[in-house]
Short mmCIF file of C-alpha atoms and ligand atoms in Angstrom, two decimals:
data_model
loop_
_atom_site.label_atom_id
_atom_site.label_comp_id
_atom_site.label_asym_id
_atom_site.label_seq_id
_atom_site.Cartn_x
_atom_site.Cartn_y
_atom_site.Cartn_z
CA MET D 1 -0.66 15.21 5.26
CA ARG D 2 1.67 13.54 2.47
CA GLY D 3 2.67 16.81 1.13
CA GLU D 4 3.94 18.11 4.71
CA ILE D 5 5.73 14.91 5.40
CA GLU D 6 7.42 15.04 1.96
CA SER D 7 8.52 18.31 2.20
CA ALA D 8 9.79 17.89 5.83
CA LEU D 9 11.67 14.76 4.85
CA GLY D 10 13.09 16.11 1.32
CA VAL D 11 12.05 12.74 -0.49
CA ASP D 12 8.96 12.26 -2.84
CA LEU D 13 6.49 10.17 -1.35
CA PHE D 14 6.27 7.85 -4.47
CA ALA D 15 5.38 4.52 -2.56
CA GLU D 16 1.65 3.34 -3.28
CA VAL D 17 -0.70 2.91 -0.62
CA THR D 18 -3.07 0.04 -0.79
CA GLY D 19 -6.46 -0.50 1.05
CA ASP D 20 -8.98 1.85 2.64
CA GLU D 21 -9.72 0.22 5.65
CA ARG D 22 -9.18 2.74 8.61
CA LEU D 23 -9.26 2.88 12.40
CA PRO D 24 -12.02 4.63 14.14
CA SER D 25 -11.32 8.13 14.79
CA CYS D 26 -12.13 11.68 14.36
CA PHE D 27 -8.76 12.27 13.04
CA GLU D 28 -7.01 10.72 9.79
CA VAL D 29 -5.11 8.13 12.27
CA SER D 30 -4.73 5.36 9.53
CA GLU D 31 -3.81 8.00 6.96
CA LEU D 32 -1.15 9.54 9.09
CA LEU D 33 0.26 5.90 9.74
CA SER D 34 0.24 5.09 5.91
CA ALA D 35 1.76 8.23 5.03
CA SER D 36 4.80 7.54 7.60
CA VAL D 37 5.26 4.21 6.49
CA ALA D 38 5.20 5.55 2.81
CA ALA D 39 8.03 7.91 3.79
CA VAL D 40 10.05 5.01 5.05
CA ALA D 41 9.27 2.86 1.83
CA SER D 42 10.10 5.78 -0.54
CA ALA D 43 13.22 6.64 1.32
CA ALA D 44 14.50 3.21 1.54
CA SER D 45 13.82 2.98 -2.28
CA SER D 46 15.54 5.95 -2.88
CA LEU D 47 18.63 4.75 -0.67
CA VAL D 48 18.90 1.52 -2.92
CA GLU D 49 19.37 3.71 -5.95
CA ALA D 50 21.66 6.21 -4.18
CA VAL D 51 24.03 3.31 -3.16
CA GLY D 52 24.09 1.91 -6.72
CA LEU D 53 22.09 -1.34 -5.80
CA ALA D 54 19.56 -0.43 -8.56
CA SER D 55 19.58 1.94 -11.50
CA SER D 56 16.36 3.37 -10.40
CA PRO D 57 14.36 3.39 -7.13
CA PRO D 58 12.61 0.04 -6.96
CA PRO D 59 8.57 0.08 -6.67
CA VAL D 60 7.31 0.14 -3.02
CA CYS D 61 3.90 -0.64 -1.64
CA VAL D 62 2.31 0.10 1.48
CA HIS D 63 -0.62 -1.92 3.02
CA GLN D 64 -2.83 0.40 5.11
CA ARG D 65 -4.60 -2.41 6.97
CA LEU D 66 -1.26 -3.95 7.94
CA VAL D 67 0.26 -0.46 8.98
CA SER D 68 -2.95 0.23 11.24
CA LEU D 69 -2.47 -3.36 12.98
CA TRP D 70 1.20 -3.02 13.53
CA ALA D 71 -0.12 0.26 15.63
CA GLY D 72 -1.53 -2.14 18.00
CA ARG D 73 0.11 -5.42 18.58
CA SER D 74 2.42 -6.78 16.27
CA ILE D 75 2.97 -10.20 17.76
CA HIS D 76 0.38 -12.64 18.48
CA PRO D 77 1.29 -15.12 21.20
CA VAL D 78 0.54 -18.93 21.02
CA GLY D 79 -0.02 -20.14 24.36
CA TRP D 80 0.94 -17.24 26.28
CA GLU D 81 -0.35 -13.73 27.00
CA MET D 82 1.21 -10.32 26.45
CA PRO D 83 1.32 -8.50 29.85
CA PRO D 84 -1.40 -5.65 30.29
CA VAL D 85 -0.49 -2.25 28.71
CA TRP D 86 -0.97 -0.46 31.77
CA ASP D 87 -0.06 -0.81 35.37
CA ALA D 88 -2.88 -0.74 38.26
CA VAL D 89 -2.41 2.96 38.82
CA ALA D 90 -1.97 4.55 35.26
CA GLY D 91 -5.09 5.99 33.83
CA ASP D 92 -7.52 9.23 33.60
CA TYR D 93 -9.01 10.56 37.09
CA ARG D 94 -11.44 13.27 37.54
CA THR D 95 -9.99 16.53 39.15
CA ARG D 96 -11.80 19.25 40.71
CA ASP D 97 -12.03 21.22 37.47
CA GLY D 98 -11.27 18.58 34.98
CA TRP D 99 -9.19 15.63 34.10
CA ILE D 100 -5.64 14.23 34.47
CA LYS D 101 -3.79 11.34 32.95
CA LEU D 102 -1.28 9.68 35.38
CA HIS D 103 1.39 7.67 33.59
CA THR D 104 2.76 5.35 36.16
CA ASN D 105 4.03 2.18 34.12
CA LEU D 106 7.52 2.86 35.26
CA ALA D 107 8.29 2.32 38.92
CA HIS D 108 10.17 5.82 39.35
CA HIS D 109 7.30 7.71 37.65
CA ARG D 110 4.51 5.78 39.84
CA ARG D 111 6.61 6.67 42.89
CA ALA D 112 6.59 10.38 42.05
CA ALA D 113 2.72 10.73 41.41
CA LEU D 114 1.92 8.60 44.55
CA SER D 115 4.57 10.84 46.39
CA VAL D 116 2.66 13.82 45.44
CA LEU D 117 -0.81 12.65 46.08
CA GLY D 118 0.35 10.99 49.43
CA VAL D 119 -1.27 7.57 48.99
CA GLU D 120 -0.65 4.10 48.40
CA PRO D 121 -0.77 2.32 44.81
CA ASP D 122 -4.70 1.74 44.82
CA ARG D 123 -7.16 3.17 42.30
CA GLY D 124 -9.68 4.18 44.74
CA LEU D 125 -7.27 6.03 46.99
CA VAL D 126 -5.57 7.81 43.95
CA ALA D 127 -8.99 8.86 42.76
CA ARG D 128 -10.16 10.33 46.07
CA ALA D 129 -6.86 12.19 46.34
CA VAL D 130 -6.83 13.51 42.76
CA ALA D 131 -10.24 14.90 43.24
CA ASP D 132 -8.93 17.38 45.53
CA TRP D 133 -6.72 19.04 43.06
CA ASP D 134 -6.90 21.17 40.17
CA ALA D 135 -5.62 19.49 36.98
CA GLU D 136 -2.90 21.87 35.90
CA ALA D 137 -1.66 22.25 39.59
CA LEU D 138 -1.29 18.72 39.98
CA GLU D 139 0.17 18.30 36.50
CA THR D 140 3.06 20.77 37.63
CA ALA D 141 3.43 19.15 41.20
CA ILE D 142 4.04 15.71 39.52
CA VAL D 143 6.51 16.95 36.88
CA ASP D 144 8.28 19.01 39.56
CA ALA D 145 8.55 15.53 41.27
CA ASN D 146 10.03 14.13 38.35
CA GLY D 147 7.06 12.26 37.46
CA VAL D 148 4.75 12.27 34.21
CA ALA D 149 1.21 13.50 34.16
CA ALA D 150 -0.88 15.50 31.70
CA ALA D 151 -3.93 17.56 32.20
CA MET D 152 -6.66 17.54 29.62
CA ARG D 153 -6.79 20.43 27.42
CA SER D 154 -8.87 21.38 24.38
CA ARG D 155 -7.20 21.98 21.22
CA ASP D 156 -7.92 25.67 21.45
CA GLU D 157 -6.44 25.89 24.81
CA TRP D 158 -3.34 24.15 23.73
CA LEU D 159 -2.87 26.39 20.73
CA ARG D 160 -3.03 29.27 23.13
CA HIS D 161 -0.67 27.66 25.56
CA PRO D 162 2.97 28.66 25.22
CA GLN D 163 4.12 24.98 24.53
CA GLY D 164 1.46 24.78 21.88
CA VAL D 165 2.53 28.05 20.29
CA ALA D 166 6.17 26.83 20.28
CA VAL D 167 5.28 23.25 18.87
CA ALA D 168 3.39 25.15 16.04
CA THR D 169 6.34 26.93 14.91
CA GLU D 170 8.74 23.76 14.81
CA PRO D 171 9.19 21.86 11.59
CA LEU D 172 7.82 18.25 11.62
CA ILE D 173 11.74 17.09 11.08
CA ALA D 174 14.08 19.48 12.20
CA TRP D 175 17.30 18.89 10.26
CA ASP D 176 20.66 20.21 11.48
CA ALA D 177 23.03 22.20 9.51
CA GLY D 178 25.00 19.31 8.36
CA ARG D 179 28.65 18.76 7.98
CA PRO D 180 30.81 17.75 5.24
CA GLY D 181 32.19 14.19 5.39
CA SER D 182 31.13 10.76 3.88
CA LEU D 183 29.73 7.56 5.12
CA ARG D 184 31.16 4.53 5.97
CA SER D 185 30.28 2.00 3.16
CA TRP D 186 28.36 -0.62 5.04
CA GLY D 187 27.91 -3.18 2.27
CA GLY D 188 24.17 -3.55 1.94
CA THR D 189 22.73 -5.97 -0.75
CA ARG D 190 19.54 -5.74 -3.07
CA ASP D 191 17.89 -8.20 -0.76
CA ARG D 192 18.83 -6.48 2.33
CA PRO D 193 19.92 -2.92 1.67
CA LEU D 194 20.82 -2.07 5.25
CA ALA D 195 22.94 -5.24 5.91
CA GLY D 196 25.97 -4.37 7.69
CA LEU D 197 24.66 -0.89 8.84
CA ARG D 198 25.18 -0.39 12.57
CA VAL D 199 22.38 1.51 14.66
CA LEU D 200 22.99 2.18 18.06
CA ASP D 201 19.75 2.38 19.87
CA LEU D 202 19.12 4.40 22.79
CA THR D 203 15.61 4.84 22.86
CA ARG D 204 12.51 3.77 25.17
CA VAL D 205 9.01 2.30 25.11
CA ILE D 206 7.34 2.72 21.46
CA ALA D 207 8.23 5.61 19.45
CA GLY D 208 12.10 5.47 19.25
CA PRO D 209 12.10 1.68 19.15
CA VAL D 210 9.58 1.66 16.39
CA ALA D 211 12.09 3.50 14.28
CA THR D 212 15.01 1.11 14.86
CA ARG D 213 12.61 -1.90 14.51
CA THR D 214 11.92 -0.65 10.97
CA LEU D 215 15.52 -0.25 10.15
CA ALA D 216 16.23 -3.89 11.42
CA GLY D 217 13.50 -4.99 9.10
CA LEU D 218 15.54 -3.54 6.04
CA GLY D 219 18.60 -5.56 7.52
CA ALA D 220 20.58 -3.24 9.87
CA THR D 221 22.22 -4.47 12.99
CA VAL D 222 20.42 -2.67 15.65
CA LEU D 223 21.78 -2.66 19.15
CA ARG D 224 19.67 -1.31 22.17
CA ILE D 225 21.45 -0.31 25.44
CA ASP D 226 19.40 -0.01 28.52
CA PRO D 227 20.21 0.65 32.17
CA PRO D 228 20.18 -2.50 34.11
CA ASP D 229 17.35 -1.84 36.01
CA TRP D 230 14.91 -0.75 33.01
CA GLU D 231 11.85 -2.49 32.41
CA GLU D 232 8.98 -2.29 29.72
CA ALA D 233 7.61 -5.72 29.94
CA ASN D 234 4.54 -4.56 28.26
CA VAL D 235 5.94 -3.76 24.94
CA VAL D 236 9.31 -5.52 24.67
CA PRO D 237 7.86 -8.49 22.48
CA ASP D 238 6.65 -6.01 20.23
CA VAL D 239 9.54 -3.58 19.77
CA THR D 240 12.88 -5.74 20.18
CA LEU D 241 12.32 -7.67 17.04
CA GLY D 242 15.62 -8.25 15.02
CA LYS D 243 17.58 -6.32 17.69
CA ARG D 244 20.51 -7.31 20.03
CA CYS D 245 19.55 -5.76 23.51
CA ALA D 246 22.41 -5.13 25.99
CA HIS D 247 22.55 -3.49 29.54
CA LEU D 248 24.95 -0.74 30.27
CA GLN D 249 25.42 1.53 33.27
CA LEU D 250 26.16 4.68 31.68
CA ASP D 251 27.05 6.64 34.71
CA THR D 252 30.29 4.30 35.44
CA SER D 253 33.48 4.84 33.85
CA GLU D 254 33.24 1.43 32.33
CA GLY D 255 29.85 1.57 31.03
CA LYS D 256 30.61 5.05 29.45
CA ALA D 257 33.89 3.74 27.81
CA SER D 258 31.86 0.76 26.35
CA LEU D 259 29.25 3.26 24.83
CA GLU D 260 31.92 5.40 23.50
CA ARG D 261 33.55 2.24 21.75
CA LEU D 262 30.21 1.26 20.54
CA LEU D 263 29.49 5.06 19.05
CA ALA D 264 32.93 4.94 17.39
CA ASP D 265 31.87 2.08 15.33
CA ALA D 266 28.26 2.96 14.72
CA ASP D 267 26.87 4.48 11.44
CA VAL D 268 23.84 5.83 13.22
CA LEU D 269 22.48 7.02 16.50
CA VAL D 270 18.71 6.81 17.50
CA HIS D 271 17.92 8.46 20.95
CA GLY D 272 15.09 9.27 22.99
CA TYR D 273 16.57 10.13 26.29
CA ARG D 274 15.26 13.64 27.47
CA PRO D 275 16.97 16.55 25.83
CA GLY D 276 20.12 17.09 27.68
CA ALA D 277 20.41 13.45 29.24
CA LEU D 278 23.16 12.45 26.95
CA ASP D 279 25.08 15.69 27.71
CA GLY D 280 24.42 14.86 31.50
CA LEU D 281 26.55 11.53 30.91
CA GLY D 282 29.22 13.44 29.25
CA LEU D 283 28.13 12.35 25.90
CA GLY D 284 26.82 15.55 24.26
CA ALA D 285 26.62 16.43 20.67
CA GLU D 286 30.23 17.93 20.32
CA ALA D 287 31.79 14.52 22.14
CA ARG D 288 29.59 12.31 19.84
CA GLN D 289 30.82 13.99 16.83
CA ARG D 290 34.47 13.80 18.21
CA LEU D 291 34.13 10.17 18.62
CA ASN D 292 32.48 9.38 15.23
CA PRO D 293 32.42 12.37 12.75
CA HIS D 294 30.24 10.17 10.27
CA LEU D 295 27.53 9.52 12.65
CA ILE D 296 24.11 9.98 11.38
CA GLU D 297 21.61 10.98 14.23
CA ALA D 298 17.68 10.66 14.63
CA THR D 299 16.47 12.13 17.96
CA LEU D 300 12.82 12.23 19.54
CA ASP D 301 11.30 13.92 22.74
CA ALA D 302 7.95 14.52 23.90
CA TYR D 303 6.89 18.06 23.96
CA GLY D 304 9.05 19.62 21.10
CA TRP D 305 12.62 21.37 21.37
CA THR D 306 11.44 24.87 22.09
CA GLY D 307 9.35 26.56 24.35
CA PRO D 308 8.62 26.06 28.28
CA TRP D 309 7.97 22.37 28.01
CA ALA D 310 11.08 21.44 25.94
CA GLY D 311 12.73 18.87 28.02
CA ARG D 312 9.61 17.74 29.81
CA ARG D 313 9.25 14.04 30.23
CA GLY D 314 6.26 12.56 28.14
CA PHE D 315 4.54 9.73 26.28
CA ASP D 316 2.20 9.51 23.26
CA SER D 317 -0.94 9.01 25.61
CA LEU D 318 0.04 12.13 27.61
CA VAL D 319 0.82 14.40 24.51
CA GLN D 320 -2.86 13.23 23.27
CA MET D 321 -4.17 14.80 26.68
CA SER D 322 -2.28 18.05 26.42
CA CYS D 323 -2.72 18.89 22.93
CA GLY D 324 -6.50 18.47 22.64
CA ILE D 325 -6.84 15.06 20.81
CA ALA D 326 -8.15 13.28 23.76
CA GLU D 327 -10.89 16.06 24.31
CA ALA D 328 -11.79 16.04 20.43
CA GLY D 329 -12.26 12.27 20.90
CA MET D 330 -14.46 12.67 23.69
CA THR D 331 -16.83 15.10 21.96
CA TRP D 332 -16.60 13.04 18.80
CA SER D 333 -17.77 9.70 20.65
CA SER D 334 -20.25 11.44 22.87
CA ARG D 335 -18.33 9.92 25.99
CA THR D 336 -17.96 11.62 29.21
CA GLU D 337 -14.28 10.83 29.63
CA PRO D 338 -11.06 11.46 27.80
CA THR D 339 -11.07 9.49 24.66
CA PRO D 340 -7.75 8.92 22.86
CA LEU D 341 -6.67 7.62 19.47
CA PRO D 342 -7.55 3.92 19.02
CA VAL D 343 -3.65 3.47 18.84
CA GLN D 344 -0.64 5.14 20.01
CA ALA D 345 -0.48 6.60 16.64
CA LEU D 346 1.95 9.62 17.57
CA ASP D 347 4.41 6.97 18.78
CA HIS D 348 4.11 5.14 15.52
CA ALA D 349 4.16 7.89 13.34
CA THR D 350 7.00 9.64 14.83
CA GLY D 351 9.08 6.36 15.05
CA TYR D 352 8.51 5.78 11.26
CA LEU D 353 9.28 9.29 10.44
CA MET D 354 12.63 8.97 12.43
CA ALA D 355 13.26 5.79 10.28
CA ALA D 356 12.44 7.58 7.39
CA ALA D 357 14.77 10.41 8.30
CA THR D 358 17.48 8.30 9.03
CA LEU D 359 17.27 6.59 5.45
CA ALA D 360 17.00 10.10 3.91
CA ALA D 361 20.16 11.17 5.70
CA LEU D 362 21.87 8.04 4.30
CA CYS D 363 20.78 8.87 0.82
CA LYS D 364 22.08 12.26 1.28
CA GLY D 365 25.38 10.97 2.63
CA ALA D 366 25.59 8.42 -0.22
CA ARG D 367 25.24 11.22 -2.96
CA GLY D 368 28.16 13.08 -1.48
CA ASN D 369 26.11 15.92 0.26
CA GLY D 370 27.10 15.69 3.73
CA ILE D 371 26.24 14.07 7.04
CA GLY D 372 23.00 15.42 8.50
CA SER D 373 20.61 14.68 11.78
CA ALA D 374 17.09 15.01 12.45
CA ARG D 375 15.11 15.96 15.50
CA LEU D 376 11.44 15.07 15.88
CA SER D 377 8.92 15.14 18.62
CA LEU D 378 5.63 13.44 19.47
CA ALA D 379 3.75 16.82 19.90
CA ARG D 380 4.66 17.92 16.36
CA THR D 381 3.52 14.79 15.04
CA GLY D 382 0.51 15.60 17.09
CA TYR D 383 0.13 19.00 15.69
CA LEU D 384 0.25 17.40 12.14
CA LEU D 385 -2.61 14.79 13.03
CA ALA D 386 -4.84 17.26 14.81
CA ARG D 387 -5.16 19.47 11.63
CA HIS D 388 -6.58 16.22 9.79
CA PRO D 389 -9.95 15.68 11.12
CA ALA D 390 -11.28 12.38 9.42
CA THR D 391 -14.07 12.74 6.89
CA ILE D 392 -14.80 9.05 6.78
CA THR D 393 -15.47 6.99 9.65
CA GLY D 394 -13.09 4.09 10.19
CA THR D 395 -14.33 0.79 11.20
CA LEU D 396 -11.01 -1.30 11.43
CA GLY D 397 -10.85 -3.29 14.62
CA LEU D 398 -7.20 -4.50 15.94
CA ARG D 399 -7.78 -8.19 15.84
CA PRO D 400 -5.76 -9.63 12.97
CA GLU D 401 -6.98 -12.33 10.72
CA GLN D 402 -5.02 -15.36 9.76
CA ALA D 403 -3.90 -13.71 6.25
CA ASP D 404 -2.54 -10.83 8.21
CA LEU D 405 0.17 -13.19 10.26
CA SER D 406 3.37 -14.17 8.69
CA PRO D 407 3.21 -18.21 8.36
CA ILE D 408 6.70 -18.41 10.31
CA THR D 409 6.44 -19.02 14.00
CA GLU D 410 8.67 -16.90 15.94
CA ARG D 411 10.26 -18.35 18.76
CA THR D 412 10.56 -15.67 21.64
CA PRO D 413 11.89 -16.16 25.40
CA TRP D 414 8.10 -15.89 26.51
CA GLY D 415 6.82 -18.83 23.97
CA ASP D 416 6.12 -19.21 20.21
CA GLY D 417 4.08 -16.22 18.17
CA ARG D 418 3.18 -15.13 14.82
CA ARG D 419 4.23 -11.68 13.77
CA LEU D 420 2.07 -9.52 11.47
CA ARG D 421 3.15 -9.49 7.95
CA PRO D 422 5.44 -6.50 6.90
CA PRO D 423 3.49 -3.26 6.45
CA PHE D 424 5.35 -2.65 3.19
CA ASP D 425 6.85 -4.42 0.32
CA MET D 426 9.88 -3.26 -1.98
CA GLN D 427 10.41 -4.85 -5.24
CA GLY D 428 13.68 -7.04 -4.90
CA THR D 429 14.18 -6.82 -1.03
CA THR D 430 13.10 -9.01 1.40
CA ILE D 431 11.43 -6.84 4.40
CA ALA D 432 12.13 -9.32 7.32
CA TRP D 433 13.84 -9.62 10.88
CA ASP D 434 16.93 -11.58 11.40
CA SER D 435 16.23 -12.67 15.13
CA PRO D 436 12.95 -12.89 17.14
CA ALA D 437 11.76 -10.54 19.83
CA THR D 438 14.15 -10.63 23.02
CA GLU D 439 14.52 -9.65 26.61
CA LEU D 440 16.42 -6.40 27.35
CA GLY D 441 19.92 -6.96 28.46
CA ALA D 442 20.01 -10.43 26.79
CA THR D 443 23.10 -9.89 24.82
CA SER D 444 26.58 -8.25 25.17
CA ALA D 445 27.09 -4.86 24.37
CA THR D 446 29.08 -5.75 21.37
CA TRP D 447 28.27 -5.35 17.68
CA SER D 448 28.38 -9.05 17.39
CA ASP D 449 28.80 -12.13 19.43
C1 OXK R 1 10.85 8.16 28.16
C2 OXK R 1 10.91 9.17 29.39
C3 OXK R 1 9.57 9.61 29.74
C4 OXK R 1 11.80 8.21 30.41
O1 OXK R 1 11.88 9.35 31.54
P1 OXK R 1 12.80 9.06 32.65
O2 OXK R 1 12.94 7.78 33.19
O3 OXK R 1 12.76 10.21 33.65
O4 OXK R 1 14.22 9.04 31.72
P2 OXK R 1 15.39 10.09 31.28
O5 OXK R 1 15.37 10.01 29.68
O6 OXK R 1 14.97 11.54 31.87
O7 OXK R 1 16.45 9.46 31.97
C5 OXK R 1 16.55 9.41 33.32
C6 OXK R 1 18.01 9.41 33.60
O8 OXK R 1 18.80 8.13 33.65
C7 OXK R 1 20.05 8.41 32.77
N1 OXK R 1 20.02 7.11 31.90
C8 OXK R 1 19.86 6.89 30.87
N2 OXK R 1 20.38 5.77 30.42
C9 OXK R 1 21.11 5.30 31.44
C10 OXK R 1 21.98 4.20 31.45
N3 OXK R 1 22.13 3.41 30.72
N4 OXK R 1 22.80 4.13 32.59
C11 OXK R 1 22.73 5.06 33.34
N5 OXK R 1 21.93 6.26 33.37
C12 OXK R 1 21.13 6.29 32.36
C13 OXK R 1 19.67 9.52 31.89
O9 OXK R 1 20.95 10.24 31.53
C14 OXK R 1 18.78 10.22 32.89
O10 OXK R 1 19.55 11.03 33.46
P3 OXK R 1 19.29 12.56 34.24
O11 OXK R 1 19.18 13.68 32.94
O12 OXK R 1 20.50 12.89 35.13
O13 OXK R 1 18.10 12.40 34.94
C15 OXK R 1 11.90 10.32 28.90
O14 OXK R 1 13.15 9.84 28.40
C16 OXK R 1 11.42 11.01 27.74
O15 OXK R 1 10.45 11.86 27.65
N6 OXK R 1 11.93 10.77 26.51
C17 OXK R 1 11.59 11.39 25.17
C18 OXK R 1 10.32 11.07 24.63
C19 OXK R 1 10.29 9.67 24.46
O16 OXK R 1 11.20 8.84 23.95
N7 OXK R 1 9.18 9.02 25.20
C20 OXK R 1 9.06 7.46 25.17
C21 OXK R 1 8.40 7.15 23.94
S1 OXK R 1 6.50 7.57 23.80
C22 OXK R 1 6.17 6.00 24.03
O17 OXK R 1 6.57 5.20 23.42
C23 OXK R 1 4.57 5.86 24.66
O18 OXK R 1 4.02 6.77 24.72
O19 OXK R 1 4.54 4.72 25.39
#
């Protein structure tokens, strides 16, 4: 696993991983997460050397227990509660011939699923309606209605499916051809290597936001943009740590002009709208390059960049259903219903790998080797994990102990909280977040107040 990540990234994974506690799974989930964070740590250390902040890459150390805990909830509220992870309808339902997962956390996706099923948002009504469908037919109908759902497939079925075939031929990290050019000097320090680096964040829910949260932990200024009506209450306290978050209506001329100004002054763009969505907003690759020839990009999608499902909306939990992970979990655990990974590991690993790819691209640029951008997908990360069945049964639960938590109280808009300690260390650098988690749209759409 480390070897594949190393060659995809083009950086030696020299970070030491400490601890051997593992999450329970039939796949090497904790190993995947640790290797992805080792990629971040190793690339960050290489960057410190590349930009002349140290004469050699500083030692880096990854804490497997903390990495695994970060894949659950990273904030531990004091006197308040995190909203539930799932809305009232989301979940696995029995079809005539198998299982389907409905992802209905976002209101427009819920409307799409319910309109296909022709029922009100009630689990019992949904279950009765789903039972009259075949899984793939319902999946297709919901996707055609711009919703999100995934039928449960076995790994063999996925490897034979045209999308599974396409994903298997994609690289873990697809680098573009690169272009000549130099980076703007952002003025990082040994303590905070990314201080002054501007990261524009057009990502949602977990995977992309984990990438930008990781860069913020190294000192980057991260500005996240969302449409004014976008809401992800169940993950916001976890993923907005260290970021500025602003609203922009990008399909208006003022909103687009604001984004163009932000893009022109950015160093990095991390995005996770569906492929083609930025083009639809008049901000396709050429336009972005014209606005900012120095811009490094890291992008993700759900199901890969080639094949019939390239462009399909998706989430980690759906990709796990499609690619055989939920079915393998069911057999392994002797349960009678789809059994996903104990955490949304495809999201977290893909997010860390996007952060690592950004750091590797900065390294390359700093060494005068041009400007490059990377593309990743949840499905390709899933393909990596599914080839690594666990040989040791993990037992780690997701409840942290006091020693796992930072002693500092984080003051959030929802109340005080304690954040997990950082999942890795780098000698001479403070891994920390300069601001607490915040509501979406809380700041102005500018690089500073
Ligand atoms: C997350 C999504 C499922 C959300 O789907 P959708 O709600 O249908 O969003 P889309 O990205 O397709 O965007 C819908 C449309 O809104 C437009 N759009 C986007 N932002 C704006 C703003 N600020 N203003 C105006 N319009 C906007 C965008 O251009 C699209 O236009 P049109 O193109 O004209 O429709 C999808 O973005 C996606 O599959 N992303 C790639 C994978 C990913 O990041 N998944 C979430 C992480 S996984 C995860 O965290 C998890 O498992 O949990």
